[in-house]
Coordinates of C-alpha atoms and ligand atoms in Angstrom, one line a residue:
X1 CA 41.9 13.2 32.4
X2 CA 45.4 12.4 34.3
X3 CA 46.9 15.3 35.4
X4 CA 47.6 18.9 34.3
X5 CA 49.7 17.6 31.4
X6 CA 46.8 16.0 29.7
X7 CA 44.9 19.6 30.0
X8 CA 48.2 21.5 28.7
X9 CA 47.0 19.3 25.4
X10 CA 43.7 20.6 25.0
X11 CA 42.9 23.4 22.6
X12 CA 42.1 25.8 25.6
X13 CA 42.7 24.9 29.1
X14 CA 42.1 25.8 32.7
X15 CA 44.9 28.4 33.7
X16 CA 48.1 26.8 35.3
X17 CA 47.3 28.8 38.9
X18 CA 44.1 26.8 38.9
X19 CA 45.3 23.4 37.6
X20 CA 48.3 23.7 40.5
X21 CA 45.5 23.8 43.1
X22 CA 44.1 27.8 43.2
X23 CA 42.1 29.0 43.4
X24 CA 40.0 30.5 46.5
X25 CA 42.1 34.1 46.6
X26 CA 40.2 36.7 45.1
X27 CA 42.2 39.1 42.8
X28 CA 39.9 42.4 42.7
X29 CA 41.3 42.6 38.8
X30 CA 39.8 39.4 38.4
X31 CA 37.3 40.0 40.2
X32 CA 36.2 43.1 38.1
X33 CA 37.3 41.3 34.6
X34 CA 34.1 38.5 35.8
X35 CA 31.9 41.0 36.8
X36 CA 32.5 43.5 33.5
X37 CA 31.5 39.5 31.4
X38 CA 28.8 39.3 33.7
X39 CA 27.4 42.5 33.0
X40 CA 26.6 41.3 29.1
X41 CA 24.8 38.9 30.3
X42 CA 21.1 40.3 31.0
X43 CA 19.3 36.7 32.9
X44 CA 21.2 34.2 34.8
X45 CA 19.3 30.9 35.5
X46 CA 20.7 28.0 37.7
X47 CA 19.3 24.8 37.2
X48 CA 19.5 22.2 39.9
X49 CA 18.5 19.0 41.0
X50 CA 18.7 16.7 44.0
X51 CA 18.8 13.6 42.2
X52 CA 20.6 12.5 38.9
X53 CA 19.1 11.2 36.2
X54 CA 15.6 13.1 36.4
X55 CA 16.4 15.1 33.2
X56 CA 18.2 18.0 34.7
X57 CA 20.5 18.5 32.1
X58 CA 18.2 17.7 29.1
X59 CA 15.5 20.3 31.0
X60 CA 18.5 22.7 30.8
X61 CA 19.3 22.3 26.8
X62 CA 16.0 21.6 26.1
X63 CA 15.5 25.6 28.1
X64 CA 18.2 26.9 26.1
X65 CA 16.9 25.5 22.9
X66 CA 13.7 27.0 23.2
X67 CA 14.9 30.1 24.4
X68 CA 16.7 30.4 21.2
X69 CA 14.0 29.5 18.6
X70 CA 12.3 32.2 20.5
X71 CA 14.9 34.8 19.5
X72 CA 16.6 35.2 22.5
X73 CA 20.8 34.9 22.9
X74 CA 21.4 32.0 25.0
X75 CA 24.1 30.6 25.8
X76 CA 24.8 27.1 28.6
X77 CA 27.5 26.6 31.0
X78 CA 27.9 23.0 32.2
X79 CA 29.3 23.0 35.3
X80 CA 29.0 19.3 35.9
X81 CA 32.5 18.4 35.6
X82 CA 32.5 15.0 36.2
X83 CA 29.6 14.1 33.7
X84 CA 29.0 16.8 31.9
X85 CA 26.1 15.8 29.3
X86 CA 25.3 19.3 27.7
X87 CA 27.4 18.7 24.2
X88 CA 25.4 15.6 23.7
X89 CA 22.3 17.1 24.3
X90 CA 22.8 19.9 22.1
X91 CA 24.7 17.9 19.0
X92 CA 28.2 19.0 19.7
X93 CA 29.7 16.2 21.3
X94 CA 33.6 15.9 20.0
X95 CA 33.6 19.4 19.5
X96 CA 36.2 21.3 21.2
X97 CA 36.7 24.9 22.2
X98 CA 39.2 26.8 20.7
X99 CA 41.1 30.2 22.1
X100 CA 43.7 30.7 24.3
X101 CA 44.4 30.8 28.0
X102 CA 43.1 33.9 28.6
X103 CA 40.0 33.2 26.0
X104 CA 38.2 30.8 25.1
X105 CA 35.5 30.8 22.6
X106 CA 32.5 28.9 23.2
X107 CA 31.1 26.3 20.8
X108 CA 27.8 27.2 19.1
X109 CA 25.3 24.3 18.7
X110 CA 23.4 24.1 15.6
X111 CA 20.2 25.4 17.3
X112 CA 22.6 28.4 18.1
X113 CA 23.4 27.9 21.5
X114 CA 26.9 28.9 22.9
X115 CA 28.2 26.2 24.9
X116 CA 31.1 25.9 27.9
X117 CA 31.7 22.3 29.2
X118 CA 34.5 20.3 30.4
X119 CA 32.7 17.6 27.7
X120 CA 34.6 20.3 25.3
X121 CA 37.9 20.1 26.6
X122 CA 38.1 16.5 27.6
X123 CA 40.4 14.8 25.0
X124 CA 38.4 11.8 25.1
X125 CA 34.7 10.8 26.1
X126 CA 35.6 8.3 28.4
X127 CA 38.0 10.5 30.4
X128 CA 37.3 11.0 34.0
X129 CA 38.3 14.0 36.0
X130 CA 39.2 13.6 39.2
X131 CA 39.3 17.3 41.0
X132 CA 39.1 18.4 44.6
X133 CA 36.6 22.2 45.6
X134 CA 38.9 24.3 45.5
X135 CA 40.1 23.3 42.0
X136 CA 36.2 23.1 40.7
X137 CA 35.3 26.7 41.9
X138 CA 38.8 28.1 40.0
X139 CA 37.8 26.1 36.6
X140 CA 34.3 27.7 37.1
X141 CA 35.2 30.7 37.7
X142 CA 37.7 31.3 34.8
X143 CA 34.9 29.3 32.6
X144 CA 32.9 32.3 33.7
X145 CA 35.1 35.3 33.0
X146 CA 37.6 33.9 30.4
X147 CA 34.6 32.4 28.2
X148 CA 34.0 35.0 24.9
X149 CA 29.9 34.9 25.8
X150 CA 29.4 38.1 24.2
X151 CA 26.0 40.2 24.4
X152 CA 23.6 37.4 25.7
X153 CA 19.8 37.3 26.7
X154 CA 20.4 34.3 29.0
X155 CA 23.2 32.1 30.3
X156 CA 21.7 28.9 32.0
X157 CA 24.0 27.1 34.1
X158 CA 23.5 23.1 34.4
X159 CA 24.5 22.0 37.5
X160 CA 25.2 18.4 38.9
X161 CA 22.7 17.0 41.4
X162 CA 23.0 18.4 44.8
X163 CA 24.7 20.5 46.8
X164 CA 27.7 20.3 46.2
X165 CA 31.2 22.5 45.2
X166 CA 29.5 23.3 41.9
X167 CA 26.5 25.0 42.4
X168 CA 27.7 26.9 45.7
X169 CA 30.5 28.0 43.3
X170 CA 28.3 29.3 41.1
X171 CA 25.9 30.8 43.6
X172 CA 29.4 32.6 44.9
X173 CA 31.1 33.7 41.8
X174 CA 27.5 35.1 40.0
X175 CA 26.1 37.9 41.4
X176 CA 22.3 38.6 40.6
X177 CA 21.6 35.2 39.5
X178 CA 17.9 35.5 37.7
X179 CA 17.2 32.3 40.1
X180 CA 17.1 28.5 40.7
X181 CA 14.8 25.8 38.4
X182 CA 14.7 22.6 40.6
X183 CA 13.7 19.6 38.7
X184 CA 12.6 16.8 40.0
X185 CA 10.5 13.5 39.3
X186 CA 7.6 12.9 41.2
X187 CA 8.4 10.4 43.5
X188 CA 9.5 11.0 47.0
X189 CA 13.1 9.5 47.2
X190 CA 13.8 12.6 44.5
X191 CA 11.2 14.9 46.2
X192 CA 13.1 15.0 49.7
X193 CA 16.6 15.6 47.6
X194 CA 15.2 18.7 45.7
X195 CA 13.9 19.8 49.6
X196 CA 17.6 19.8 50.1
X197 CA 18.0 21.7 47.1
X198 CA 15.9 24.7 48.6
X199 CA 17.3 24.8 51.2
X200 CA 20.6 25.2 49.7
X201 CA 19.3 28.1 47.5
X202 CA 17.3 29.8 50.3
X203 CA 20.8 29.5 53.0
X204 CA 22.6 31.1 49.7
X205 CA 19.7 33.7 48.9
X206 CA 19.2 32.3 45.7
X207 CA 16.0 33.2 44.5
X208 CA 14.0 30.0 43.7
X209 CA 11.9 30.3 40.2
X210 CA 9.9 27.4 40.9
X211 CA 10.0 23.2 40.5
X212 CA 9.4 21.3 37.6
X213 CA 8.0 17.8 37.9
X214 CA 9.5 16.2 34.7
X215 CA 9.2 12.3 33.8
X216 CA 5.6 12.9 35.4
X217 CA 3.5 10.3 33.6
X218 CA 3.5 8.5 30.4
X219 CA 0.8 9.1 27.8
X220 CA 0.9 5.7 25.6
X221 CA 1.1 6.5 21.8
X222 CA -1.2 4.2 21.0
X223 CA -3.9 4.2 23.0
X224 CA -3.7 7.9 25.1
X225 CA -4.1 6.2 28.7
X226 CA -2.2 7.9 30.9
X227 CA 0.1 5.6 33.3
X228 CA 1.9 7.2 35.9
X229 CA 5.1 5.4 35.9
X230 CA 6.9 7.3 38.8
X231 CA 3.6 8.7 40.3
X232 CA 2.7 12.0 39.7
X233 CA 1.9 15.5 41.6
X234 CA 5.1 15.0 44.1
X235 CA 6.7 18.0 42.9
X236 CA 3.8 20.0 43.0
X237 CA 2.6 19.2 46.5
X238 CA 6.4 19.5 47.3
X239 CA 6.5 23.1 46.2
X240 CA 3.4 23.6 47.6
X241 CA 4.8 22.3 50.8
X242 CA 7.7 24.5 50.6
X243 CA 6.2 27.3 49.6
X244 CA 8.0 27.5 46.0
X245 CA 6.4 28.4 43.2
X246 CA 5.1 25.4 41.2
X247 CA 6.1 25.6 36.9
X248 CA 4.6 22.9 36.0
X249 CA 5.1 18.9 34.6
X250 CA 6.5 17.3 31.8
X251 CA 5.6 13.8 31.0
X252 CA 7.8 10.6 29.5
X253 CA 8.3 11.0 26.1
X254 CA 10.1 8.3 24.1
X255 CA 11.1 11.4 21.5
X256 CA 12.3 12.9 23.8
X257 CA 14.8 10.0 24.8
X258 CA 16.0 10.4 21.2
X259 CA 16.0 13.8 21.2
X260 CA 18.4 13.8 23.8
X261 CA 20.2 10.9 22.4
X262 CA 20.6 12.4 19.5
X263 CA 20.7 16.0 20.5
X264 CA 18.0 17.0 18.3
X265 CA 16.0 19.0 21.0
X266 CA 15.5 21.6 18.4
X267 CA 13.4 19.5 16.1
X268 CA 12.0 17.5 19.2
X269 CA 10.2 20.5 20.2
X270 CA 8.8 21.8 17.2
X271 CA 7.1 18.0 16.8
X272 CA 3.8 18.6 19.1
X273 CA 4.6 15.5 21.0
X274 CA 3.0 15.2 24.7
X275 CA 6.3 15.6 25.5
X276 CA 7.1 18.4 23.3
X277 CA 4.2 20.2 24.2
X278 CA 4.5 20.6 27.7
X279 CA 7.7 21.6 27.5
X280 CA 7.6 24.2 25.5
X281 CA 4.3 25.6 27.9
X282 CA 6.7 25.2 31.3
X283 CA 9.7 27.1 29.6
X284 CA 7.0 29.9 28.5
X285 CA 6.2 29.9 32.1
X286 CA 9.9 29.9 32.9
X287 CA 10.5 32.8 30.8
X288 CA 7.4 34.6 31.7
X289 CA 8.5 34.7 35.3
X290 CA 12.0 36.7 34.5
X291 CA 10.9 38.5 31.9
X292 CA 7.9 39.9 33.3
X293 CA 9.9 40.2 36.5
X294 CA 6.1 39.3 38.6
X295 CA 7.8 36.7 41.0
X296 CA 10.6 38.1 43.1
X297 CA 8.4 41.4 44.7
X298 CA 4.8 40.3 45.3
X299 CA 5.3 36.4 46.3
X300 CA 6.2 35.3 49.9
X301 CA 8.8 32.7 49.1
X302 CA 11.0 34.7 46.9
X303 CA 10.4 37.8 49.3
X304 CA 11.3 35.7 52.0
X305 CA 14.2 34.6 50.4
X306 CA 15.8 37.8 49.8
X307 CA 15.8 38.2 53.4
X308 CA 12.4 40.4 53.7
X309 CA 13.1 42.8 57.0
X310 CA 12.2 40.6 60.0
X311 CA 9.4 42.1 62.1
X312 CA 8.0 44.0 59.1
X313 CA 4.7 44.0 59.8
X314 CA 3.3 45.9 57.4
X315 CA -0.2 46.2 56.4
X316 CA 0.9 44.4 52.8
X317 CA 2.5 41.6 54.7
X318 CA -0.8 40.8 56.5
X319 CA -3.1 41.1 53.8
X320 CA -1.2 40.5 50.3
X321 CA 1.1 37.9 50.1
X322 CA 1.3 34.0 50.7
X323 CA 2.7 33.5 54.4
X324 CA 4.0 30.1 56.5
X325 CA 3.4 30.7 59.7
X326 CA 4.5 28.7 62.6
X327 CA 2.6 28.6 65.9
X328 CA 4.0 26.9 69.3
X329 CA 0.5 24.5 70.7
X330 CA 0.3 22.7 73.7
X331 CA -2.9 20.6 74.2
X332 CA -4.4 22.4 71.0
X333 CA -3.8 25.6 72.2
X334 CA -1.1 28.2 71.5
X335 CA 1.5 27.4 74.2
X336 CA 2.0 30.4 76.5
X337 CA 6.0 29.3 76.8
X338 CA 7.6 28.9 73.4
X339 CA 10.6 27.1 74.8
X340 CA 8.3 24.5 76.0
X341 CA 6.0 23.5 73.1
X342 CA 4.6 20.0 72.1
X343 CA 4.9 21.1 68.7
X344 CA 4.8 23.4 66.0
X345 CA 1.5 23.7 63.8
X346 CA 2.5 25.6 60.1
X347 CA -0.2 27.6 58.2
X348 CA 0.1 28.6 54.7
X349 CA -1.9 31.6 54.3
X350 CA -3.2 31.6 50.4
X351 CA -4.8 35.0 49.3
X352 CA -8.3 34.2 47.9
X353 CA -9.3 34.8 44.2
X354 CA -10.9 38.1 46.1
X355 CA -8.1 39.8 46.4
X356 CA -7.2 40.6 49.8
X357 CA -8.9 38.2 51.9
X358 CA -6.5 35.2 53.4
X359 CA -7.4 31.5 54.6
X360 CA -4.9 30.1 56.8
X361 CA -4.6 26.2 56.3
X362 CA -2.6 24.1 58.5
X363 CA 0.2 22.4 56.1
X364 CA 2.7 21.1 58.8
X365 CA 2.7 19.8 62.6
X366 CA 6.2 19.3 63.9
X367 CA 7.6 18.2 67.2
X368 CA 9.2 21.2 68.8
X369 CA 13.1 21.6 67.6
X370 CA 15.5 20.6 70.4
X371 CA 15.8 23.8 72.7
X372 CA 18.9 24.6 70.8
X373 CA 20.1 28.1 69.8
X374 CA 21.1 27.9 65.8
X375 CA 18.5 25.3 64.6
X376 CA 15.8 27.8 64.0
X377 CA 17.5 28.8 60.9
X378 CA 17.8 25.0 59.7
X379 CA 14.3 24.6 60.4
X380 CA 13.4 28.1 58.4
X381 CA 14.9 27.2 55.4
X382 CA 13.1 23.4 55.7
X383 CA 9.8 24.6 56.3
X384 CA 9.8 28.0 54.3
X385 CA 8.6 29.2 57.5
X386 CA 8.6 33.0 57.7
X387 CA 7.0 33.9 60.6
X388 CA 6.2 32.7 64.3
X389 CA 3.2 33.6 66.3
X390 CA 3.9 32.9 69.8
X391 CA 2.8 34.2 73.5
X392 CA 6.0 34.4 74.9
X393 CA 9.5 34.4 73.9
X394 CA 12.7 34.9 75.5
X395 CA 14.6 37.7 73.8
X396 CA 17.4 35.5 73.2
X397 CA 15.0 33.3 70.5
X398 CA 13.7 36.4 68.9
X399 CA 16.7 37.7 68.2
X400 CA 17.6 34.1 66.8
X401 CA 14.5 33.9 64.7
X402 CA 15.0 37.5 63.7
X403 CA 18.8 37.0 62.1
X404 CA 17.3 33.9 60.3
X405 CA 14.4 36.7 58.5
X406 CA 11.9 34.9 60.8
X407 CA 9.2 37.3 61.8
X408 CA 8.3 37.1 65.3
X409 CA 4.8 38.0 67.3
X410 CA 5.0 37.5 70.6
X411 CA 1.7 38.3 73.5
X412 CA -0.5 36.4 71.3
X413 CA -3.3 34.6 73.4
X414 CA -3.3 30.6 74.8
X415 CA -6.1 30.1 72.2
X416 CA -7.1 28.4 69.1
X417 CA -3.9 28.7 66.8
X418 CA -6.2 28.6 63.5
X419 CA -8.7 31.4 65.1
X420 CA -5.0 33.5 66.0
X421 CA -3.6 33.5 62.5
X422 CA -6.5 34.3 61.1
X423 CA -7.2 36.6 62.8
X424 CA -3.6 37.9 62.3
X425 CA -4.0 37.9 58.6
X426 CA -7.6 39.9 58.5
X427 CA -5.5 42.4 60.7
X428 CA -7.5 42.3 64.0
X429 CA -5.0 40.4 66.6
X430 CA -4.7 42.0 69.3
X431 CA -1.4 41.1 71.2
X432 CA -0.7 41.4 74.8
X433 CA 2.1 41.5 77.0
X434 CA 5.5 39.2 76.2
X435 CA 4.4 36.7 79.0
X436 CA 7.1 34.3 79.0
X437 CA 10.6 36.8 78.7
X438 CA 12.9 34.6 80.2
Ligands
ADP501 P1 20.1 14.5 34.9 O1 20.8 15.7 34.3 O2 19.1 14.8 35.9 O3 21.1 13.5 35.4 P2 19.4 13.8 32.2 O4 18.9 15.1 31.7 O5 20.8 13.4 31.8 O6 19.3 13.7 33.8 O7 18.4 12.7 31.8 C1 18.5 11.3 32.1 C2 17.8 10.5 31.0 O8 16.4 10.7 31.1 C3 18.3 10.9 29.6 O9 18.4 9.7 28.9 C4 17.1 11.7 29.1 O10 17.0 11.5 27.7 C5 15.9 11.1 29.8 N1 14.8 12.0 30.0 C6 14.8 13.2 30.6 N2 13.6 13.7 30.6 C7 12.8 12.8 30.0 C8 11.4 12.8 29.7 N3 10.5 13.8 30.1 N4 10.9 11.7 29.0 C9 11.7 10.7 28.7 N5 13.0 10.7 29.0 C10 13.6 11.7 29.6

């Protein structure tokens, strides 16, 4: 695409405030118009990925496709503007949306799902756009409010990999987004991006629904041996890692190449493939998590996320929920000064299949941060960590930890750091005096 006179040509185009550079100034009527279109829209689901090309987008039609053979109104927005792959995927490529400036009505795919995408009002397929922030997060949001969605069960938005102006628009302009899928494939180079991609939702408090681990494996056709072409399990320990709930894998499937190819998800899932077949359990999954609504109260991470009241230390907190928690050691034992730490040990703290009962299990040993006020809350959203067991602290750091949701025990005793948090989580430490309150 040139320039705003190639967009005056398309059917229905950005709005000329945003083509001339907008958009950043909130109108409140526009603001309200968004809101009203958001309000039809019952589950919002952002899908993201560190890494291109590890079947974001086709995990995101092939969602919305399923969603819809289920019954459900569904609807996707593609937000990747610069490769936006969603009308392929879904059979509509060289379709274009029709309306007018003010409203534009989405194209339907022939499984049924409404589509928005710059793919749809690109005049060719080989036109490039070449758009600054600002001018992203005005075509988004008017994609948003402008868009006819009508009464809709879900609207998945596809993201492109990273971090970038799209998805922190979209984080910005949707309020009570459902929460973030991060896929990834299993090897480590795409592992560390979707890291980056948690962090990103948890610094936005975007609840996270949980990883999937797609291109994981290949099941040969012909003989059933399983060859793990990109390695397999590094989204799961990944999640596990991060404390993210884990959805589960899909493996390499050659029909699902021309599936995509030929955007015939629809038929591609009903064919019991490998492929096919763990899809279609990971989106019931995915769908079972919002519509049974059992993730964001009783799990840590999404808890956490939502900014769970720092120092809350409730008897629930000790006893019912999955916990990271960081403890200061110095040769082994739990260092009296927190400022002056070898390094930090991280527990996860799993509840046991009896109920109440908690095993902490050391996940992480870092070097101590640089003594630097504001890199707690980097290191939070890294980690997951959620809490810090300490013996002293100056108030300056707790109050540090405590804007960044970190909960903070200070008085602990120089001891083992395993015997302390455990001893935290079966509700029988006793802590002392703030020792170190300088
Ligand atoms: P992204 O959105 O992450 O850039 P795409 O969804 O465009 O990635 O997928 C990239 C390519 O990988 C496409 O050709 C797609 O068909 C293929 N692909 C995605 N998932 C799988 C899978 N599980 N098995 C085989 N091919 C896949």
């Amino acid at each position: 695409m040139g320039g705003s006179d190639d967009r005056k040509k398309a059917k229905a185009t950005p709005d000329a405030a945003v083509a001339a550079g907008g958009p950043a100034k909130h109108k409140p009527d526009e603001d309200e118009q968004l809101n009203r279109k958001l309000s039809h829209i019952k589950h919002k689901i952002l899908v993201l990925s560190g890494k291109g090309g590890v079947g974001k987008s086709s995990v995101a039609a092939g969602l919305a496709v399923d969603l819809a053979k289920r019954g459900r109104r569904v609807a996707v927005l593609d937000i990747d503007i610069h490769g936006p792959s969603i009308p392929q995927l879904l059979g509509i490529q060289g379709e274009r949306v029709t309306g007018t400036n003010e409203s534009i009505q989405p194209v339907v795919s022939p499984a049924g799902v409404g589509v928005m995408s710059m793919g749809l009002l690109l005049q060719g397929q080989d036109e490039a756009v070449i758009w600054r922030g600002p001018l992203k997060y005005g075509v988004i949001k008017q994609f948003l409010r402008d868009v006819e969605w009508g009464e809709l069960d879900y609207l998945i938005v596809d993201s492109p990999p990273g971090t970038g102006d799209e998805p922190l628009s979209v984080a910005q302009l949707i309020k009570g987004v459902d929460g973030a899928l991060l896929v990834t494939t299993p090897q480590t180079v795409s592992t560390n991006d979707v890291r980056r991609s948690i962090g990103f939702s948890r610094q936005l408090d975007l609840p996270i629904l949980g990883v999937i681990e797609n291109m994981s494996g290949f099941v040969c056709p012909s003989c059933g041996t399983k060859v793990d072409v990109f390695g397999s399990g590094g989204g799961a320990s990944m999640a596990e890692e991060m404390g993210v709930p884990f959805l589960g894998t899909i493996p390499i499937d050659p029909e699902f190449v021309r599936a995509c190819d030929e955007g015939a998800i629809g038929p591609f899932l009903a064919g019991g493939s490998p492929g096919a077949t763990a899809f279609t359990k990971v989106a019931a999954k995915v769908i079972d998590r919002i519509e049974s609504g059992s993730d964001k109260e009783t799990e840590l991470t999404t808890a956490d996320q939502a900014g769970a009241a720092p120092n809350a230390d409730s008897a629930d907190t000790r006893a019912g929920k999955r916990r990271r928690i960081a403890v200061p050691v110095t040769g082994g034992k739990l260092s009296a000064h927190f400022g002056h730490c070898e390094e930090f040990v991280i527990f996860s703290a799993k509840e046991t299949s009896e109920g109440t009962a908690v095993e902490a299990e050391v996940v992480d040993v870092l070097g101590a941060p640089p003594h630097q006020p504001g890199l707690l809350p980097a290191w939070r959203n890294e980690r997951g960590v959620n809490m810090v067991i300490a013996g002293g602290m100056g108030s300056r750091a707790q109050e540090l930890f405590s804007q960044a949701g970190i909960e903070v025990m200070v008085g602990a005793a120089s001891t083992d750091p395993k015997e302390i948090v455990q001893s935290y989580l079966d509700g029988t430490l006793v802590a002392g005096q703030n020792i170190c309150d300088h």
